[in-house]
Coordinates of C-alpha atoms in Angstrom, one line a residue:
I1 CA -2.9 -4.6 2.3
S2 CA -5.8 -2.7 3.7
I3 CA -5.3 0.9 4.8
L4 CA -7.4 3.8 6.1
A5 CA -6.6 7.1 4.4
A6 CA -8.3 10.5 4.1
K7 CA -11.1 10.6 1.6
N8 CA -9.3 13.2 -0.4
T9 CA -6.2 11.0 -0.9
L10 CA -5.8 10.2 -4.5
H11 CA -5.4 6.6 -5.6
R12 CA -2.7 7.5 -8.1
D13 CA -0.6 9.2 -5.4
L14 CA -0.9 6.1 -3.1
V15 CA 0.2 3.8 -5.9
S16 CA 3.1 6.1 -6.9
A17 CA 4.3 6.1 -3.3
M18 CA 4.0 2.3 -2.9
K19 CA 5.9 1.7 -6.2
S20 CA 8.6 4.2 -5.1
A21 CA 9.0 2.6 -1.7
G22 CA 8.8 -0.9 -3.0
G23 CA 11.7 -0.6 -5.3
P24 CA 12.5 -3.1 -8.1
I25 CA 10.9 -6.1 -6.5
L26 CA 7.4 -4.5 -6.3
K27 CA 6.2 -5.4 -9.8
D28 CA 2.5 -4.4 -9.6
V29 CA 0.0 -2.7 -7.4
G30 CA -3.7 -3.1 -7.9
L31 CA -6.8 -1.6 -6.1
I32 CA -9.1 -4.4 -5.0
D33 CA -11.7 -2.5 -3.0
R34 CA -12.6 1.0 -1.8
Y35 CA -15.1 1.4 1.0
E36 CA -16.7 4.2 2.9
G37 CA -19.4 3.3 5.4
K38 CA -20.6 2.9 9.0
Q39 CA -17.4 1.1 10.2
I40 CA -15.1 3.7 8.7
P41 CA -14.4 6.9 10.5
E42 CA -15.8 10.2 9.1
G43 CA -13.5 11.7 6.5
K44 CA -11.7 8.4 5.9
Q45 CA -11.8 5.6 3.3
S46 CA -10.7 2.0 3.4
L47 CA -8.6 0.9 0.5
T48 CA -7.4 -2.6 -0.1
Y49 CA -4.5 -3.2 -2.5
R50 CA -2.9 -6.3 -4.0
L51 CA 0.9 -6.0 -4.1
E52 CA 2.9 -8.3 -6.3
Y53 CA 6.5 -8.9 -5.4
R54 CA 8.9 -10.6 -7.9
D55 CA 12.6 -10.8 -8.4
P56 CA 13.7 -11.8 -11.9
A57 CA 17.2 -12.6 -10.5
G58 CA 16.0 -15.3 -8.1
T59 CA 13.6 -16.6 -5.5
L60 CA 12.4 -14.1 -3.0
V61 CA 12.6 -15.0 0.7
E62 CA 10.0 -13.9 3.2
K63 CA 12.5 -11.7 5.1
D64 CA 13.2 -9.6 1.9
V65 CA 9.5 -9.2 1.1
L66 CA 8.6 -8.3 4.7
H67 CA 11.4 -5.6 4.7
V68 CA 10.1 -4.0 1.5
H69 CA 6.5 -4.3 2.7
G70 CA 7.4 -2.5 5.8
R71 CA 9.0 0.3 3.8
V72 CA 5.8 0.6 1.7
L73 CA 3.6 0.9 4.9
S74 CA 6.0 3.4 6.4
E75 CA 5.9 5.5 3.3
L76 CA 2.1 5.6 3.2
E77 CA 2.0 6.6 6.8
A78 CA 4.6 9.3 6.4
K79 CA 3.2 10.9 3.2
F80 CA -0.5 10.4 3.7
G81 CA -1.1 9.6 7.4
A82 CA -2.5 6.2 6.2
K83 CA -2.9 3.5 8.8
L84 CA -2.9 -0.3 8.4
R85 CA -6.4 -1.5 8.8

């Protein structure tokens, strides 16, 4: 996912919130890219993360992943004012 967040938002806080909201099927969160530049509003940063979903009990279906992904995005917006880019 790619989000816009305030420059002073800490990476570790974002990852912690994503893992908490993602529950047991969100196995890993990795930062792919961080960008500040002309296309990004002043005081903001663009962050792109890789989220790995896995359920050891069985095969995940798209509906379940989308539900958890939505919770992750809602948590980022509620806690940090982050917006999907």
